[in-house]
Amino acid sequence: MQPMVTDLTRRALLKKALGTAILLPAAGMLSACASAELAKEQLTKGQSTGTATGDRIIGCSRTADGRYAVVVADSHGRPIHQIALPERGHGVAIQPGGALAVAFARRPGAYMQAFYLATGEKQPLRRADQNRHYYGHGAFSADGRYLYATEGMSTTSEGVIGVYDTTAGLQKVAEYTGFGIGPHEVVLADPETLAVGVGGVHTLGREPLNLETMQPALVYLDIQSGKVVDKAVLSDKRLSIRHLAVTDTGDIACGQQYRGLPEQAAPLVHLHTRGGALRPLQADEEDWMRFNHYIASIASLDGYLLATSPRGNCYGIWREETGELVDLQPLTDASGVAVSQGQWLVGSGAGKILTRTPLRPGRIAQSAVMWDNHWKLLFS
């Protein structure tokens, strides 16, 4: 069995990667001023001629000088826009149609930052309401008018879905509550339903307070009323449900953070079909231990599922129909994953971008962006 990679090791790897980034040509906030100008020129040229320029990657990042930003980059990782963030970011939501994006602060987050994808122009920073904090994720309604953000009551971690109207400058117009403690990622399961990964952990800052009584769950909320319309739970209550993705078949894939004993292994990825039970994907105990008890991003492609682990410095690929693990590979600080033109694009906090298909190993390129846990793609 391979030893787990600790957060201390991860920080050392990131420090080394950031030091390398400073040595890239035209080093600056993202060490990529020339690349940004080139990518912007290509984007403008493509828009004026109507030709495809490739998908754009949107994700939060660490910068070479120790600050934080959200980045719009081309499919090679060359920055087009960089938007400074006051503190570390986490997830990003993209409005249908690609006009607006919102970056969310890492939990317990104090802000969300909206900006226009075409220009990088920022809207005013939206601070968390009094006695509220953000959990790092959000999702837009199918028509793009409303933004649904995972939030918590600061004193109790009681879960809240904040509903914001984009036509009114992200004014909060409703709150949905009563579905659990510590929600993390929210996705649009279908145009009428939100799926929410409820972690079940009450925290003070980032310190867990209720590991003996936590109640994680995958819940589905009616998008109009916030009413719980379906719920699935795990038998192991130490598996905190964190990150979600909608599969090609419409199921929900769940990535967990295991809050049990460090030497114990647990299945960290499950699939769920509405009305049924959560189904664990399969791996040997030593393989699950490679993920260091944490799954970050998930994406479905052609009946396969890829899940990343920045803490484990690796990613795994499973066949969705059978739950079989078909590949497990190292990748330093493996972070965001999305599907582009029949391939996965996988980001890394060390600036790597992996391009691969389910059954072929793919290739790795170096970008100047130190990607954080999650990203989204804007399709050409």
Tab-separated table of C-alpha atoms in Angstrom:
chain	number	residue	atom	x	y	z
A	1	MET	CA	0.000	0.000	0.000
A	2	GLN	CA	1.332	3.415	-0.926
A	3	PRO	CA	1.583	5.973	1.896
A	4	MET	CA	-0.916	8.803	1.843
A	5	VAL	CA	0.285	12.171	0.586
A	6	THR	CA	-0.250	14.672	3.372
A	7	ASP	CA	-1.410	18.259	3.013
A	8	LEU	CA	2.086	19.294	4.108
A	9	THR	CA	3.555	17.432	1.133
A	10	ARG	CA	0.945	18.982	-1.127
A	11	ARG	CA	1.871	22.469	0.059
A	12	ALA	CA	5.544	21.733	-0.619
A	13	LEU	CA	4.722	20.555	-4.138
A	14	LEU	CA	2.669	23.674	-4.789
A	15	LYS	CA	5.421	25.896	-3.453
A	16	LYS	CA	7.852	24.225	-5.849
A	17	ALA	CA	5.401	24.618	-8.734
A	18	LEU	CA	4.804	28.282	-7.956
A	19	GLY	CA	8.526	28.863	-7.870
A	20	THR	CA	8.800	27.282	-11.301
A	21	ALA	CA	5.995	29.512	-12.593
A	22	ILE	CA	7.977	32.612	-11.697
A	23	LEU	CA	10.687	31.463	-14.133
A	24	LEU	CA	8.318	31.338	-17.101
A	25	PRO	CA	8.719	34.006	-19.800
A	26	ALA	CA	7.186	37.405	-19.055
A	27	ALA	CA	6.619	36.499	-15.420
A	28	GLY	CA	3.914	38.565	-13.791
A	29	MET	CA	0.797	37.972	-11.780
A	30	LEU	CA	0.130	34.851	-13.854
A	31	SER	CA	3.529	34.671	-15.597
A	32	ALA	CA	1.717	34.828	-18.918
A	33	CYS	CA	1.217	38.381	-20.191
A	34	ALA	CA	2.368	37.495	-23.710
A	35	SER	CA	0.216	34.368	-23.738
A	36	ALA	CA	-2.797	36.390	-22.609
A	37	GLU	CA	-2.344	38.868	-25.443
A	38	LEU	CA	-1.966	36.036	-27.955
A	39	ALA	CA	-5.040	34.218	-26.694
A	40	LYS	CA	-7.062	37.429	-26.668
A	41	GLU	CA	-6.014	38.152	-30.243
A	42	GLN	CA	-7.022	34.628	-31.306
A	43	LEU	CA	-10.366	34.960	-29.527
A	44	THR	CA	-11.112	38.283	-31.198
A	45	LYS	CA	-10.093	36.926	-34.586
A	46	GLY	CA	-12.328	33.914	-34.160
A	47	GLN	CA	-15.320	36.052	-33.156
A	48	SER	CA	-14.894	38.375	-36.130
A	49	THR	CA	-14.545	35.579	-38.693
A	50	GLY	CA	-17.035	33.189	-37.127
A	51	THR	CA	-14.446	30.407	-36.821
A	52	ALA	CA	-14.016	28.270	-33.726
A	53	THR	CA	-11.149	29.241	-31.444
A	54	GLY	CA	-11.410	26.354	-28.992
A	55	ASP	CA	-13.164	26.111	-25.654
A	56	ARG	CA	-12.266	28.424	-22.823
A	57	ILE	CA	-11.342	27.299	-19.321
A	58	ILE	CA	-12.670	29.283	-16.352
A	59	GLY	CA	-11.306	28.523	-12.908
A	60	CYS	CA	-9.905	29.940	-9.709
A	61	SER	CA	-6.145	29.968	-9.294
A	62	ARG	CA	-3.192	30.742	-7.107
A	63	THR	CA	-0.904	33.369	-8.579
A	64	ALA	CA	2.881	33.352	-8.657
A	65	ASP	CA	3.095	36.175	-6.125
A	66	GLY	CA	0.894	34.386	-3.578
A	67	ARG	CA	-2.394	36.086	-4.429
A	68	TYR	CA	-5.623	34.687	-5.860
A	69	ALA	CA	-7.546	35.198	-9.077
A	70	VAL	CA	-10.189	33.710	-11.316
A	71	VAL	CA	-8.868	33.107	-14.822
A	72	VAL	CA	-10.420	32.842	-18.276
A	73	ALA	CA	-7.954	30.897	-20.436
A	74	ASP	CA	-7.921	29.254	-23.832
A	75	SER	CA	-7.955	25.464	-24.106
A	76	HIS	CA	-4.138	25.425	-23.852
A	77	GLY	CA	-4.262	27.254	-20.513
A	78	ARG	CA	-3.077	30.614	-21.890
A	79	PRO	CA	-4.846	33.362	-19.883
A	80	ILE	CA	-7.218	35.714	-21.703
A	81	HIS	CA	-8.560	37.522	-18.628
A	82	GLN	CA	-7.536	37.445	-14.980
A	83	ILE	CA	-9.822	38.826	-12.285
A	84	ALA	CA	-8.249	39.442	-8.883
A	85	LEU	CA	-9.984	37.894	-5.867
A	86	PRO	CA	-9.646	39.189	-2.300
A	87	GLU	CA	-9.185	35.685	-0.847
A	88	ARG	CA	-8.835	32.146	-2.139
A	89	GLY	CA	-11.553	31.103	-4.569
A	90	HIS	CA	-13.090	27.685	-5.063
A	91	GLY	CA	-15.880	26.941	-7.550
A	92	VAL	CA	-17.185	28.847	-10.561
A	93	ALA	CA	-20.681	29.008	-12.075
A	94	ILE	CA	-21.248	29.876	-15.755
A	95	GLN	CA	-24.496	31.468	-16.910
A	96	PRO	CA	-26.195	29.604	-19.791
A	97	GLY	CA	-25.304	31.488	-22.934
A	98	GLY	CA	-21.883	32.365	-21.545
A	99	ALA	CA	-22.358	36.049	-20.662
A	100	LEU	CA	-21.754	36.026	-16.907
A	101	ALA	CA	-19.639	33.948	-14.546
A	102	VAL	CA	-19.441	33.918	-10.761
A	103	ALA	CA	-16.471	32.814	-8.663
A	104	PHE	CA	-17.137	31.739	-5.072
A	105	ALA	CA	-14.849	32.068	-2.081
A	106	ARG	CA	-13.526	28.931	-0.430
A	107	ARG	CA	-15.576	27.938	2.605
A	108	PRO	CA	-16.372	29.598	4.924
A	109	GLY	CA	-16.491	32.181	2.167
A	110	ALA	CA	-17.099	35.896	2.606
A	111	TYR	CA	-17.742	36.836	-1.037
A	112	MET	CA	-18.771	35.895	-4.535
A	113	GLN	CA	-17.400	37.745	-7.558
A	114	ALA	CA	-19.428	38.088	-10.772
A	115	PHE	CA	-17.732	39.099	-14.021
A	116	TYR	CA	-18.382	39.198	-17.751
A	117	LEU	CA	-16.653	36.429	-19.667
A	118	ALA	CA	-16.185	38.366	-22.900
A	119	THR	CA	-14.339	41.296	-21.317
A	120	GLY	CA	-13.284	40.229	-17.819
A	121	GLU	CA	-15.135	43.250	-16.409
A	122	LYS	CA	-16.119	42.763	-12.776
A	123	GLN	CA	-19.446	43.468	-11.139
A	124	PRO	CA	-19.302	44.833	-7.580
A	125	LEU	CA	-18.115	42.205	-5.112
A	126	ARG	CA	-21.073	40.521	-3.396
A	127	ARG	CA	-20.321	40.077	0.295
A	128	ALA	CA	-22.038	37.352	2.314
A	129	ASP	CA	-25.065	38.500	4.286
A	130	GLN	CA	-24.795	38.944	8.025
A	131	ASN	CA	-24.627	35.584	9.843
A	132	ARG	CA	-24.085	33.797	6.524
A	133	HIS	CA	-21.095	32.358	4.705
A	134	TYR	CA	-20.659	30.805	1.278
A	135	TYR	CA	-19.638	27.171	0.792
A	136	GLY	CA	-17.796	27.658	-2.482
A	137	HIS	CA	-20.297	26.627	-5.166
A	138	GLY	CA	-23.337	27.785	-7.098
A	139	ALA	CA	-25.413	26.993	-10.174
A	140	PHE	CA	-27.560	29.009	-12.572
A	141	SER	CA	-31.137	28.279	-13.549
A	142	ALA	CA	-31.629	26.879	-17.051
A	143	ASP	CA	-32.736	30.298	-18.348
A	144	GLY	CA	-29.782	32.022	-16.676
A	145	ARG	CA	-31.854	34.468	-14.648
A	146	TYR	CA	-31.284	33.057	-11.152
A	147	LEU	CA	-28.137	31.987	-9.353
A	148	TYR	CA	-28.395	29.399	-6.575
A	149	ALA	CA	-25.515	29.503	-4.068
A	150	THR	CA	-24.728	27.128	-1.205
A	151	GLU	CA	-24.543	29.029	2.062
A	152	GLY	CA	-24.606	28.374	5.781
A	153	MET	CA	-25.774	30.073	8.941
A	154	SER	CA	-22.520	31.063	10.594
A	155	THR	CA	-23.428	29.977	14.125
A	156	THR	CA	-24.989	26.587	13.296
A	157	SER	CA	-23.876	25.642	9.733
A	158	GLU	CA	-27.553	25.125	8.901
A	159	GLY	CA	-27.735	24.846	5.139
A	160	VAL	CA	-29.094	27.634	2.967
A	161	ILE	CA	-29.563	27.927	-0.769
A	162	GLY	CA	-29.407	31.636	-1.538
A	163	VAL	CA	-31.413	32.612	-4.629
A	164	TYR	CA	-30.049	35.654	-6.499
A	165	ASP	CA	-31.615	37.560	-9.385
A	166	THR	CA	-29.046	38.384	-12.076
A	167	THR	CA	-31.314	41.062	-13.558
A	168	ALA	CA	-31.173	42.973	-10.271
A	169	GLY	CA	-27.428	42.982	-9.675
A	170	LEU	CA	-27.386	39.645	-7.811
A	171	GLN	CA	-29.976	40.785	-5.313
A	172	LYS	CA	-30.985	37.946	-2.993
A	173	VAL	CA	-34.682	37.212	-3.533
A	174	ALA	CA	-35.154	33.995	-1.526
A	175	GLU	CA	-33.518	31.479	0.786
A	176	TYR	CA	-34.198	27.726	0.870
A	177	THR	CA	-33.494	25.974	4.191
A	178	GLY	CA	-34.434	22.876	6.162
A	179	PHE	CA	-32.490	20.301	4.131
A	180	GLY	CA	-29.389	19.712	6.288
A	181	ILE	CA	-26.108	21.041	7.665
A	182	GLY	CA	-23.079	22.061	5.627
A	183	PRO	CA	-24.140	22.017	1.957
A	184	HIS	CA	-21.279	22.174	-0.507
A	185	GLU	CA	-21.841	21.774	-4.246
A	186	VAL	CA	-25.169	22.419	-5.969
A	187	VAL	CA	-25.923	21.428	-9.569
A	188	LEU	CA	-28.941	21.613	-11.829
A	189	ALA	CA	-30.203	18.014	-11.925
A	190	ASP	CA	-32.849	19.075	-14.460
A	191	PRO	CA	-34.483	22.441	-15.234
A	192	GLU	CA	-36.894	22.040	-12.296
A	193	THR	CA	-34.618	20.431	-9.710
A	194	LEU	CA	-31.475	21.293	-7.766
A	195	ALA	CA	-29.202	18.531	-6.460
A	196	VAL	CA	-27.242	19.477	-3.332
A	197	GLY	CA	-24.348	17.641	-1.726
A	198	VAL	CA	-24.954	18.047	2.014
A	199	GLY	CA	-21.718	17.441	3.878
A	200	GLY	CA	-23.345	17.192	7.292
A	201	VAL	CA	-20.440	18.879	9.088
A	202	HIS	CA	-20.908	21.791	11.482
A	203	THR	CA	-17.738	23.857	11.563
A	204	LEU	CA	-16.206	26.780	13.387
A	205	GLY	CA	-14.213	28.331	10.581
A	206	ARG	CA	-12.862	25.135	8.995
A	207	GLU	CA	-12.709	23.156	12.253
A	208	PRO	CA	-15.313	20.333	12.403
A	209	LEU	CA	-17.392	20.196	15.577
A	210	ASN	CA	-19.851	17.307	15.082
A	211	LEU	CA	-18.036	14.364	13.493
A	212	GLU	CA	-19.799	11.932	15.846
A	213	THR	CA	-23.286	13.092	14.819
A	214	MET	CA	-22.868	14.312	11.224
A	215	GLN	CA	-25.689	13.512	8.782
A	216	PRO	CA	-24.518	13.777	5.151
A	217	ALA	CA	-27.025	13.389	2.324
A	218	LEU	CA	-27.696	13.991	-1.335
A	219	VAL	CA	-30.877	16.056	-1.505
A	220	TYR	CA	-33.002	17.236	-4.406
A	221	LEU	CA	-34.891	20.506	-4.104
A	222	ASP	CA	-37.757	21.848	-6.178
A	223	ILE	CA	-36.199	24.871	-7.859
A	224	GLN	CA	-39.299	27.039	-7.432
A	225	SER	CA	-40.121	26.334	-3.781
A	226	GLY	CA	-36.983	24.838	-2.234
A	227	LYS	CA	-39.010	21.833	-1.042
A	228	VAL	CA	-37.112	18.542	-0.668
A	229	VAL	CA	-38.395	16.185	-3.394
A	230	ASP	CA	-35.877	13.337	-2.976
A	231	LYS	CA	-33.097	12.384	-0.584
A	232	ALA	CA	-30.418	9.675	-0.436
A	233	VAL	CA	-28.085	8.868	2.463
A	234	LEU	CA	-25.001	6.744	2.996
A	235	SER	CA	-24.723	4.039	5.642
A	236	ASP	CA	-21.297	5.364	6.663
A	237	LYS	CA	-22.055	8.733	8.235
A	238	ARG	CA	-18.385	9.740	8.146
A	239	LEU	CA	-18.577	10.098	4.344
A	240	SER	CA	-19.251	13.797	3.868
A	241	ILE	CA	-20.885	14.333	0.455
A	242	ARG	CA	-19.072	17.242	-1.178
A	243	HIS	CA	-18.818	17.459	-4.961
A	244	LEU	CA	-21.352	16.595	-7.655
A	245	ALA	CA	-21.646	16.111	-11.394
A	246	VAL	CA	-24.486	15.157	-13.721
A	247	THR	CA	-23.564	12.108	-15.804
A	248	ASP	CA	-24.338	11.518	-19.471
A	249	THR	CA	-27.370	9.457	-18.422
A	250	GLY	CA	-28.733	12.071	-16.009
A	251	ASP	CA	-27.565	10.354	-12.824
A	252	ILE	CA	-25.774	12.341	-10.119
A	253	ALA	CA	-22.174	11.434	-9.305
A	254	CYS	CA	-21.071	12.281	-5.761
A	255	GLY	CA	-17.534	12.741	-4.482
A	256	GLN	CA	-16.961	12.402	-0.753
A	257	GLN	CA	-14.535	13.482	1.927
A	258	TYR	CA	-13.995	10.723	4.456
A	259	ARG	CA	-14.003	11.989	8.044
A	260	GLY	CA	-13.148	8.667	9.705
A	261	LEU	CA	-9.876	7.230	10.943
A	262	PRO	CA	-6.844	8.072	8.771
A	263	GLU	CA	-5.881	4.405	8.361
A	264	GLN	CA	-9.346	3.363	7.157
A	265	ALA	CA	-10.406	3.234	3.517
A	266	ALA	CA	-13.866	4.128	2.238
A	267	PRO	CA	-15.553	4.381	-1.180
A	268	LEU	CA	-15.232	8.041	-2.149
A	269	VAL	CA	-17.405	8.139	-5.299
A	270	HIS	CA	-21.059	7.124	-5.615
A	271	LEU	CA	-23.721	7.277	-8.323
A	272	HIS	CA	-27.393	8.012	-7.760
A	273	THR	CA	-30.511	7.543	-9.855
A	274	ARG	CA	-33.592	9.416	-8.650
A	275	GLY	CA	-35.740	7.218	-6.426
A	276	GLY	CA	-32.953	4.717	-5.782
A	277	ALA	CA	-30.047	4.229	-3.408
A	278	LEU	CA	-26.540	5.630	-3.676
A	279	ARG	CA	-24.300	3.089	-5.450
A	280	PRO	CA	-20.577	3.017	-4.544
A	281	LEU	CA	-17.998	2.743	-7.289
A	282	GLN	CA	-15.491	-0.062	-6.861
A	283	ALA	CA	-11.800	0.004	-5.954
A	284	ASP	CA	-9.446	-1.934	-3.700
A	285	GLU	CA	-8.795	-0.461	-0.271
A	286	GLU	CA	-5.225	0.463	-1.217
A	287	ASP	CA	-6.549	2.286	-4.297
A	288	TRP	CA	-9.065	4.268	-2.265
A	289	MET	CA	-6.260	5.204	0.114
A	290	ARG	CA	-4.393	6.754	-2.823
A	291	PHE	CA	-7.069	9.483	-2.904
A	292	ASN	CA	-6.190	10.560	0.667
A	293	HIS	CA	-9.865	10.585	1.713
A	294	TYR	CA	-10.918	13.384	-0.664
A	295	ILE	CA	-12.502	13.821	-4.100
A	296	ALA	CA	-12.491	17.261	-5.730
A	297	SER	CA	-13.918	17.372	-9.278
A	298	ILE	CA	-15.898	14.825	-11.310
A	299	ALA	CA	-16.887	14.640	-14.987
A	300	SER	CA	-18.731	12.038	-17.064
A	301	LEU	CA	-17.703	11.069	-20.602
A	302	ASP	CA	-19.013	8.255	-22.839
A	303	GLY	CA	-20.107	6.074	-19.923
A	304	TYR	CA	-16.975	6.671	-17.852
A	305	LEU	CA	-16.396	8.874	-14.826
A	306	LEU	CA	-13.177	10.709	-13.942
A	307	ALA	CA	-12.611	11.977	-10.389
A	308	THR	CA	-9.647	14.002	-9.133
A	309	SER	CA	-7.949	14.248	-5.767
A	310	PRO	CA	-5.594	17.176	-5.073
A	311	ARG	CA	-4.840	15.719	-1.659
A	312	GLY	CA	-3.952	12.360	-3.160
A	313	ASN	CA	-2.154	13.846	-6.180
A	314	CYS	CA	-4.028	11.474	-8.474
A	315	TYR	CA	-7.159	10.826	-10.509
A	316	GLY	CA	-9.234	7.719	-11.203
A	317	ILE	CA	-11.472	6.574	-14.054
A	318	TRP	CA	-14.446	4.239	-13.573
A	319	ARG	CA	-16.872	2.530	-15.939
A	320	GLU	CA	-20.267	3.878	-14.838
A	321	GLU	CA	-22.324	0.804	-15.780
A	322	THR	CA	-20.284	-1.659	-13.723
A	323	GLY	CA	-18.613	0.667	-11.205
A	324	GLU	CA	-15.249	-0.853	-12.154
A	325	LEU	CA	-12.065	1.178	-11.667
A	326	VAL	CA	-10.272	1.063	-15.023
A	327	ASP	CA	-7.385	3.472	-14.417
A	328	LEU	CA	-5.657	5.250	-11.552
A	329	GLN	CA	-2.891	7.707	-12.383
A	330	PRO	CA	-0.686	10.204	-10.515
A	331	LEU	CA	-1.115	13.925	-11.196
A	332	THR	CA	0.325	16.520	-8.846
A	333	ASP	CA	-2.478	18.487	-7.157
A	334	ALA	CA	-5.087	17.095	-9.593
A	335	SER	CA	-7.929	19.597	-9.545
A	336	GLY	CA	-10.577	20.676	-12.067
A	337	VAL	CA	-11.960	18.404	-14.782
A	338	ALA	CA	-14.356	19.088	-17.659
A	339	VAL	CA	-15.277	17.569	-21.023
A	340	SER	CA	-14.255	19.215	-24.289
A	341	GLN	CA	-14.714	17.798	-27.791
A	342	GLY	CA	-14.906	14.193	-26.658
A	343	GLN	CA	-11.997	14.419	-24.207
A	344	TRP	CA	-11.419	15.189	-20.566
A	345	LEU	CA	-9.370	18.241	-19.687
A	346	VAL	CA	-7.870	17.883	-16.219
A	347	GLY	CA	-6.194	20.766	-14.414
A	348	SER	CA	-3.480	20.781	-11.789
A	349	GLY	CA	-2.304	23.132	-9.090
A	350	ALA	CA	1.154	22.639	-10.581
A	351	GLY	CA	-0.035	24.196	-13.853
A	352	LYS	CA	-0.443	20.937	-15.769
A	353	ILE	CA	-3.305	20.346	-18.207
A	354	LEU	CA	-3.996	16.712	-19.005
A	355	THR	CA	-5.986	15.840	-22.136
A	356	ARG	CA	-7.212	12.252	-22.381
A	357	THR	CA	-10.035	9.888	-23.299
A	358	PRO	CA	-11.375	7.028	-21.134
A	359	LEU	CA	-9.193	4.292	-22.603
A	360	ARG	CA	-6.125	6.200	-23.783
A	361	PRO	CA	-3.477	7.792	-21.539
A	362	GLY	CA	-3.480	11.193	-23.254
A	363	ARG	CA	-0.906	13.951	-22.990
A	364	ILE	CA	0.146	16.600	-20.472
A	365	ALA	CA	0.980	20.230	-21.273
A	366	GLN	CA	2.344	22.934	-18.977
A	367	SER	CA	0.334	26.117	-18.532
A	368	ALA	CA	1.193	29.232	-16.544
A	369	VAL	CA	-1.901	28.951	-14.340
A	370	MET	CA	-1.816	27.214	-10.955
A	371	TRP	CA	-5.390	25.882	-11.111
A	372	ASP	CA	-7.435	25.427	-7.946
A	373	ASN	CA	-9.914	22.624	-7.221
A	374	HIS	CA	-12.543	23.292	-9.885
A	375	TRP	CA	-13.081	24.767	-13.310
A	376	LYS	CA	-15.744	25.086	-15.986
A	377	LEU	CA	-15.585	25.197	-19.776
A	378	LEU	CA	-17.197	27.767	-22.029
A	379	PHE	CA	-17.831	26.082	-25.357
A	380	SER	CA	-17.113	27.780	-28.658
